[in-house]
Amino acid sequence: MSAPVTPPPPAAPPATPPRDGPHPRAPLLSLGDLSVRFGDRPALSGVSLDIPRGRVVAVIGPSGCGKTTLLRALNRMNELIPGARTSGSLLFDGQELYRRETDPAEVRRRIGMVFQEAALFPGSVFDNVAFGPRASGFGGDLHALAEEVLTAVGLWAELGEDLDVPAVSLAAGQRQQLCIARALAVRPQVLLLDEPTTALDPTATARIESLMHAQLPHLTIVIATNDLRLAARASSLTAYLDRGELVEYGPTETLFTNPAHPRTESYLTGRIP
Amino acid sequence: MKRFRHHGPVSAAGSVAASVTLATAMTLIAILLVQARGVLDFGFLLGTPSRFAAQAGIGPALAGTLWLTLLTAAIACPVGVGAAVYFEEYAPRTRTMLAIESAVANLAGVPPLVFGVAGLALFVRGLGLGSTVLAGGLTLAMLALPTVLVTSQEAIRQVPTGVRAAAYALGATRWEVIRRQVLPAAAPGIVTGLTLALARTAGAAAPLLVIGAASFITYAPGTPGDPLTALPTRVFAWSARSQPGFTALAAGAGVVLLALLLVLHLAGMALRRRLAGAAR
């Protein structure tokens, strides 16, 4: 049922069931008729889908189709854009995230995000990793945490086990690894990756891919990408968005080999109407 | 391929313009130094004003200007940077807000004299502070505020949106994003603006004359409540006298003021370099 993958397979039967929530099989995120408008311009129109725990879900579609808006809707990042309005429901572990009394900062600690542009903070690698935990009042050993997450993304040895390396001295692929490490340092349950490999070469892309799989099944990953091969290799479910609408959503293998919708098929074969 | 140092007409015109600028500044300083020769010594720096040119010094005025600069920085920095943070990060982008913002920014072009008039009404009489160092500091802070505000806003705007987005995405609150990312990254630019503003206020005589700077004080102000005196008003008072010797005194006080501004700029540069190093 899951797509064939080259790097470590996504541990099909989870060795340890996810700890959180009484219903391990219930979706972790559930979108109900979720719409986003920027002023008068609709960016996302009535998207409903369920995201299961411990899986990689890929969001594909042409540029400007709303992939980024969908991802940003999942951790309430859109509301930082003036004029953005969101409607519909978003359940996380059964709890509505779009309520007035819900703290968006808390939402973003549970549902982290990495962007296409690896926007590093000034300072060292450590400064980058420590920012999130410090902001959420982490009281433990920051150095141990930094070592742990940098090991998880494969940077620890590469940096010569040195946390004081200036972040600006890293190569493009390493920067994105650092962005993922710093997102992991907040210990999110979901990680949103917005075209994380667009600026990277194939080797760096392969690394990001394998480190994603290393985080499963404790982490749930939603990745928006223009790289169809990456989506096919790395995800178990794929959503195809076009002009802000969810056209098709299902198991990656089915969607790629036998799409139900003609629009999906024409996109996958490169014949965009 | 063109050489990196290409000597075209634009480059030639540019170097002429640069030379003229430099020559003007050098001439000014040279004239001051020539006029002030024989005046600059410790007695002059520490001495008090006198009816006799040979015994006169700038001690109280120097202390007054140091006090004023300190007070101006202490008031204009938190208020100006705070307002910049508010306008850039918190204020809703409504038409009213934009109007307020541009009105405040336009205060930067208001002549210092006008701030003196406002300071006289507000601080000297309104708050009943009298012609004190504190009233002078508050007036000069008003003068510095628009510059500090506009340059701080500019510095805050330069912080990449990606950095803000990344910080928010890590679960930081708005205040944490501002405190830990925006302000440290904007700090070098803020220091530049503060240095410029303080250079402008340290040399301003007009507003201090309007609020009643004393021209003859024989002791240095020890607290902000002491009578107001400053270097620029000292220069003004001496240059208005016709007796020989006082021209040299005015030039001497001018040289000390220039030296003070140089120290201010060097300190600003050093601080900026440190902050930029910390933010890299």
PDB file of C-alpha atoms in Angstrom, chain A residues 34-191:
ATOM      1  CA  LEU A  34     -10.807  24.584   4.773  1.00  0.00           C
ATOM      2  CA  SER A  35     -10.659  27.779   2.700  1.00  0.00           C
ATOM      3  CA  VAL A  36      -8.191  30.667   2.685  1.00  0.00           C
ATOM      4  CA  ARG A  37      -8.625  34.044   1.035  1.00  0.00           C
ATOM      5  CA  PHE A  38      -6.084  36.824   0.686  1.00  0.00           C
ATOM      6  CA  GLY A  39      -8.240  39.920   0.461  1.00  0.00           C
ATOM      7  CA  ASP A  40     -10.579  39.184  -2.450  1.00  0.00           C
ATOM      8  CA  ARG A  41      -8.416  36.466  -3.913  1.00  0.00           C
ATOM      9  CA  PRO A  42      -9.303  32.904  -2.958  1.00  0.00           C
ATOM     10  CA  ALA A  43      -6.162  30.831  -2.483  1.00  0.00           C
ATOM     11  CA  LEU A  44      -7.630  27.628  -1.120  1.00  0.00           C
ATOM     12  CA  SER A  45     -11.226  26.528  -1.697  1.00  0.00           C
ATOM     13  CA  GLY A  46     -12.940  24.057   0.569  1.00  0.00           C
ATOM     14  CA  VAL A  47     -10.232  21.448   1.069  1.00  0.00           C
ATOM     15  CA  SER A  48     -11.222  18.393   3.101  1.00  0.00           C
ATOM     16  CA  LEU A  49      -8.745  15.638   3.808  1.00  0.00           C
ATOM     17  CA  ASP A  50      -7.343  13.487   6.611  1.00  0.00           C
ATOM     18  CA  ILE A  51      -3.663  13.165   7.403  1.00  0.00           C
ATOM     19  CA  PRO A  52      -2.791   9.919   9.205  1.00  0.00           C
ATOM     20  CA  ARG A  53      -0.176   9.696  11.928  1.00  0.00           C
ATOM     21  CA  GLY A  54       3.420   8.777  11.190  1.00  0.00           C
ATOM     22  CA  ARG A  55       3.168   9.037   7.437  1.00  0.00           C
ATOM     23  CA  VAL A  56       4.525  11.285   4.734  1.00  0.00           C
ATOM     24  CA  VAL A  57       1.830  13.094   2.796  1.00  0.00           C
ATOM     25  CA  ALA A  58       2.880  14.857  -0.406  1.00  0.00           C
ATOM     26  CA  VAL A  59       1.061  17.851  -1.810  1.00  0.00           C
ATOM     27  CA  ILE A  60       1.664  18.374  -5.505  1.00  0.00           C
ATOM     28  CA  GLY A  61       0.298  20.698  -8.142  1.00  0.00           C
ATOM     29  CA  PRO A  62       1.317  23.491 -10.487  1.00  0.00           C
ATOM     30  CA  SER A  63       2.915  26.663  -9.124  1.00  0.00           C
ATOM     31  CA  GLY A  64       0.360  28.941  -7.531  1.00  0.00           C
ATOM     32  CA  CYS A  65      -2.107  26.091  -6.957  1.00  0.00           C
ATOM     33  CA  GLY A  66      -2.191  26.684  -3.214  1.00  0.00           C
ATOM     34  CA  LYS A  67       0.323  24.131  -1.940  1.00  0.00           C
ATOM     35  CA  THR A  68       2.096  26.662   0.231  1.00  0.00           C
ATOM     36  CA  THR A  69      -1.183  28.182   1.414  1.00  0.00           C
ATOM     37  CA  LEU A  70      -2.434  24.718   2.386  1.00  0.00           C
ATOM     38  CA  LEU A  71       0.726  24.002   4.374  1.00  0.00           C
ATOM     39  CA  ARG A  72       0.663  27.399   6.045  1.00  0.00           C
ATOM     40  CA  ALA A  73      -3.002  26.872   6.909  1.00  0.00           C
ATOM     41  CA  LEU A  74      -2.049  23.771   8.904  1.00  0.00           C
ATOM     42  CA  ASN A  75      -0.047  25.718  11.495  1.00  0.00           C
ATOM     43  CA  ARG A  76      -1.799  29.056  11.239  1.00  0.00           C
ATOM     44  CA  MET A  77       1.064  30.795   9.462  1.00  0.00           C
ATOM     45  CA  ASN A  78      -1.302  32.454   7.005  1.00  0.00           C
ATOM     46  CA  GLU A  79      -2.644  34.775   9.658  1.00  0.00           C
ATOM     47  CA  LEU A  80       0.716  36.564   9.706  1.00  0.00           C
ATOM     48  CA  ILE A  81      -0.118  37.823   6.214  1.00  0.00           C
ATOM     49  CA  PRO A  82      -2.262  40.974   6.364  1.00  0.00           C
ATOM     50  CA  GLY A  83      -5.653  40.414   4.772  1.00  0.00           C
ATOM     51  CA  ALA A  84      -5.580  36.601   5.031  1.00  0.00           C
ATOM     52  CA  ARG A  85      -8.820  34.956   6.136  1.00  0.00           C
ATOM     53  CA  THR A  86      -9.333  31.308   6.897  1.00  0.00           C
ATOM     54  CA  SER A  87     -12.630  29.448   7.219  1.00  0.00           C
ATOM     55  CA  GLY A  88     -13.591  25.832   7.767  1.00  0.00           C
ATOM     56  CA  SER A  89     -12.220  23.518  10.383  1.00  0.00           C
ATOM     57  CA  LEU A  90      -8.867  22.010  11.179  1.00  0.00           C
ATOM     58  CA  LEU A  91      -8.814  19.267  13.785  1.00  0.00           C
ATOM     59  CA  PHE A  92      -5.518  18.258  15.344  1.00  0.00           C
ATOM     60  CA  ASP A  93      -5.871  15.170  17.472  1.00  0.00           C
ATOM     61  CA  GLY A  94      -9.575  15.952  17.565  1.00  0.00           C
ATOM     62  CA  GLN A  95      -9.068  19.539  18.714  1.00  0.00           C
ATOM     63  CA  GLU A  96     -10.056  22.519  16.619  1.00  0.00           C
ATOM     64  CA  LEU A  97      -6.984  24.659  15.916  1.00  0.00           C
ATOM     65  CA  TYR A  98      -8.853  27.617  14.459  1.00  0.00           C
ATOM     66  CA  ARG A  99     -10.404  28.874  17.648  1.00  0.00           C
ATOM     67  CA  ARG A 100      -9.854  32.329  19.024  1.00  0.00           C
ATOM     68  CA  GLU A 101      -8.553  31.074  22.327  1.00  0.00           C
ATOM     69  CA  THR A 102      -6.025  28.725  20.722  1.00  0.00           C
ATOM     70  CA  ASP A 103      -2.516  30.170  20.940  1.00  0.00           C
ATOM     71  CA  PRO A 104      -0.999  30.153  17.422  1.00  0.00           C
ATOM     72  CA  ALA A 105       2.512  29.954  18.890  1.00  0.00           C
ATOM     73  CA  GLU A 106       1.500  26.728  20.665  1.00  0.00           C
ATOM     74  CA  VAL A 107       0.017  25.385  17.408  1.00  0.00           C
ATOM     75  CA  ARG A 108       3.327  26.068  15.654  1.00  0.00           C
ATOM     76  CA  ARG A 109       5.282  24.293  18.372  1.00  0.00           C
ATOM     77  CA  ARG A 110       3.227  21.155  17.691  1.00  0.00           C
ATOM     78  CA  ILE A 111       3.184  21.631  13.936  1.00  0.00           C
ATOM     79  CA  GLY A 112       6.573  22.894  12.758  1.00  0.00           C
ATOM     80  CA  MET A 113       7.475  24.186   9.344  1.00  0.00           C
ATOM     81  CA  VAL A 114      10.499  24.405   7.059  1.00  0.00           C
ATOM     82  CA  PHE A 115      10.503  26.719   4.071  1.00  0.00           C
ATOM     83  CA  GLN A 116      11.904  26.569   0.574  1.00  0.00           C
ATOM     84  CA  GLU A 117      14.378  29.330   1.367  1.00  0.00           C
ATOM     85  CA  ALA A 118      16.620  28.200   4.186  1.00  0.00           C
ATOM     86  CA  ALA A 119      16.391  31.441   6.166  1.00  0.00           C
ATOM     87  CA  LEU A 120      19.018  30.942   8.836  1.00  0.00           C
ATOM     88  CA  PHE A 121      19.224  33.064  11.927  1.00  0.00           C
ATOM     89  CA  PRO A 122      22.402  35.091  12.416  1.00  0.00           C
ATOM     90  CA  GLY A 123      24.965  33.455  14.630  1.00  0.00           C
ATOM     91  CA  SER A 124      26.155  29.899  15.056  1.00  0.00           C
ATOM     92  CA  VAL A 125      24.590  26.544  14.332  1.00  0.00           C
ATOM     93  CA  PHE A 126      23.831  26.342  18.033  1.00  0.00           C
ATOM     94  CA  ASP A 127      22.070  29.726  18.012  1.00  0.00           C
ATOM     95  CA  ASN A 128      19.843  28.441  15.232  1.00  0.00           C
ATOM     96  CA  VAL A 129      18.937  25.216  16.998  1.00  0.00           C
ATOM     97  CA  ALA A 130      18.485  26.883  20.395  1.00  0.00           C
ATOM     98  CA  PHE A 131      16.075  29.591  19.241  1.00  0.00           C
ATOM     99  CA  GLY A 132      12.916  27.467  19.171  1.00  0.00           C
ATOM    100  CA  PRO A 133      13.452  25.626  22.468  1.00  0.00           C
ATOM    101  CA  ARG A 134      14.376  28.893  24.201  1.00  0.00           C
ATOM    102  CA  ALA A 135      11.284  30.612  22.853  1.00  0.00           C
ATOM    103  CA  SER A 136       9.107  27.839  24.256  1.00  0.00           C
ATOM    104  CA  GLY A 137      10.833  27.957  27.628  1.00  0.00           C
ATOM    105  CA  PHE A 138      12.879  24.754  27.338  1.00  0.00           C
ATOM    106  CA  GLY A 139      14.697  24.237  30.630  1.00  0.00           C
ATOM    107  CA  GLY A 140      16.880  21.243  29.788  1.00  0.00           C
ATOM    108  CA  ASP A 141      20.331  20.814  28.318  1.00  0.00           C
ATOM    109  CA  LEU A 142      20.340  22.772  25.076  1.00  0.00           C
ATOM    110  CA  HIS A 143      23.695  21.380  23.980  1.00  0.00           C
ATOM    111  CA  ALA A 144      22.528  17.806  24.327  1.00  0.00           C
ATOM    112  CA  LEU A 145      19.341  18.667  22.435  1.00  0.00           C
ATOM    113  CA  ALA A 146      21.334  20.360  19.672  1.00  0.00           C
ATOM    114  CA  GLU A 147      23.616  17.354  19.367  1.00  0.00           C
ATOM    115  CA  GLU A 148      20.612  15.056  19.180  1.00  0.00           C
ATOM    116  CA  VAL A 149      18.756  16.924  16.431  1.00  0.00           C
ATOM    117  CA  LEU A 150      21.908  17.628  14.435  1.00  0.00           C
ATOM    118  CA  THR A 151      22.710  13.918  14.579  1.00  0.00           C
ATOM    119  CA  ALA A 152      19.168  13.164  13.427  1.00  0.00           C
ATOM    120  CA  VAL A 153      19.621  15.276  10.312  1.00  0.00           C
ATOM    121  CA  GLY A 154      23.155  14.009   9.681  1.00  0.00           C
ATOM    122  CA  LEU A 155      24.964  17.261  10.371  1.00  0.00           C
ATOM    123  CA  TRP A 156      26.625  16.496  13.675  1.00  0.00           C
ATOM    124  CA  ALA A 157      29.586  14.557  12.328  1.00  0.00           C
ATOM    125  CA  GLU A 158      29.767  16.714   9.230  1.00  0.00           C
ATOM    126  CA  LEU A 159      30.265  19.845  11.301  1.00  0.00           C
ATOM    127  CA  GLY A 160      33.048  18.151  13.229  1.00  0.00           C
ATOM    128  CA  GLU A 161      30.825  17.965  16.309  1.00  0.00           C
ATOM    129  CA  ASP A 162      31.214  21.722  16.615  1.00  0.00           C
ATOM    130  CA  LEU A 163      28.142  23.777  17.525  1.00  0.00           C
ATOM    131  CA  ASP A 164      29.930  27.103  17.135  1.00  0.00           C
ATOM    132  CA  VAL A 165      30.278  26.889  13.364  1.00  0.00           C
ATOM    133  CA  PRO A 166      28.792  30.090  11.889  1.00  0.00           C
ATOM    134  CA  ALA A 167      25.512  29.190  10.211  1.00  0.00           C
ATOM    135  CA  VAL A 168      26.337  31.286   7.140  1.00  0.00           C
ATOM    136  CA  SER A 169      29.326  29.070   6.378  1.00  0.00           C
ATOM    137  CA  LEU A 170      27.099  26.067   5.576  1.00  0.00           C
ATOM    138  CA  ALA A 171      26.398  24.864   2.032  1.00  0.00           C
ATOM    139  CA  ALA A 172      22.854  25.035   0.622  1.00  0.00           C
ATOM    140  CA  GLY A 173      22.001  21.427   1.475  1.00  0.00           C
ATOM    141  CA  GLN A 174      23.459  21.735   4.960  1.00  0.00           C
ATOM    142  CA  ARG A 175      21.445  24.913   5.534  1.00  0.00           C
ATOM    143  CA  GLN A 176      18.232  23.072   4.800  1.00  0.00           C
ATOM    144  CA  GLN A 177      19.360  20.232   7.073  1.00  0.00           C
ATOM    145  CA  LEU A 178      19.965  22.806   9.787  1.00  0.00           C
ATOM    146  CA  CYS A 179      16.492  24.285   9.216  1.00  0.00           C
ATOM    147  CA  ILE A 180      14.999  20.834   9.706  1.00  0.00           C
ATOM    148  CA  ALA A 181      17.153  20.238  12.779  1.00  0.00           C
ATOM    149  CA  ARG A 182      16.057  23.482  14.334  1.00  0.00           C
ATOM    150  CA  ALA A 183      12.418  22.617  13.607  1.00  0.00           C
ATOM    151  CA  LEU A 184      12.907  19.193  15.228  1.00  0.00           C
ATOM    152  CA  ALA A 185      14.425  20.823  18.318  1.00  0.00           C
ATOM    153  CA  VAL A 186      10.960  22.075  19.291  1.00  0.00           C
ATOM    154  CA  ARG A 187       9.794  18.407  19.168  1.00  0.00           C
ATOM    155  CA  PRO A 188       6.811  18.918  16.885  1.00  0.00           C
ATOM    156  CA  GLN A 189       4.340  16.145  16.128  1.00  0.00           C
ATOM    157  CA  VAL A 190       3.926  17.296  12.567  1.00  0.00           C
ATOM    158  CA  LEU A 191       6.547  18.785  10.266  1.00  0.00           C
TER     159      LEU A 191
END
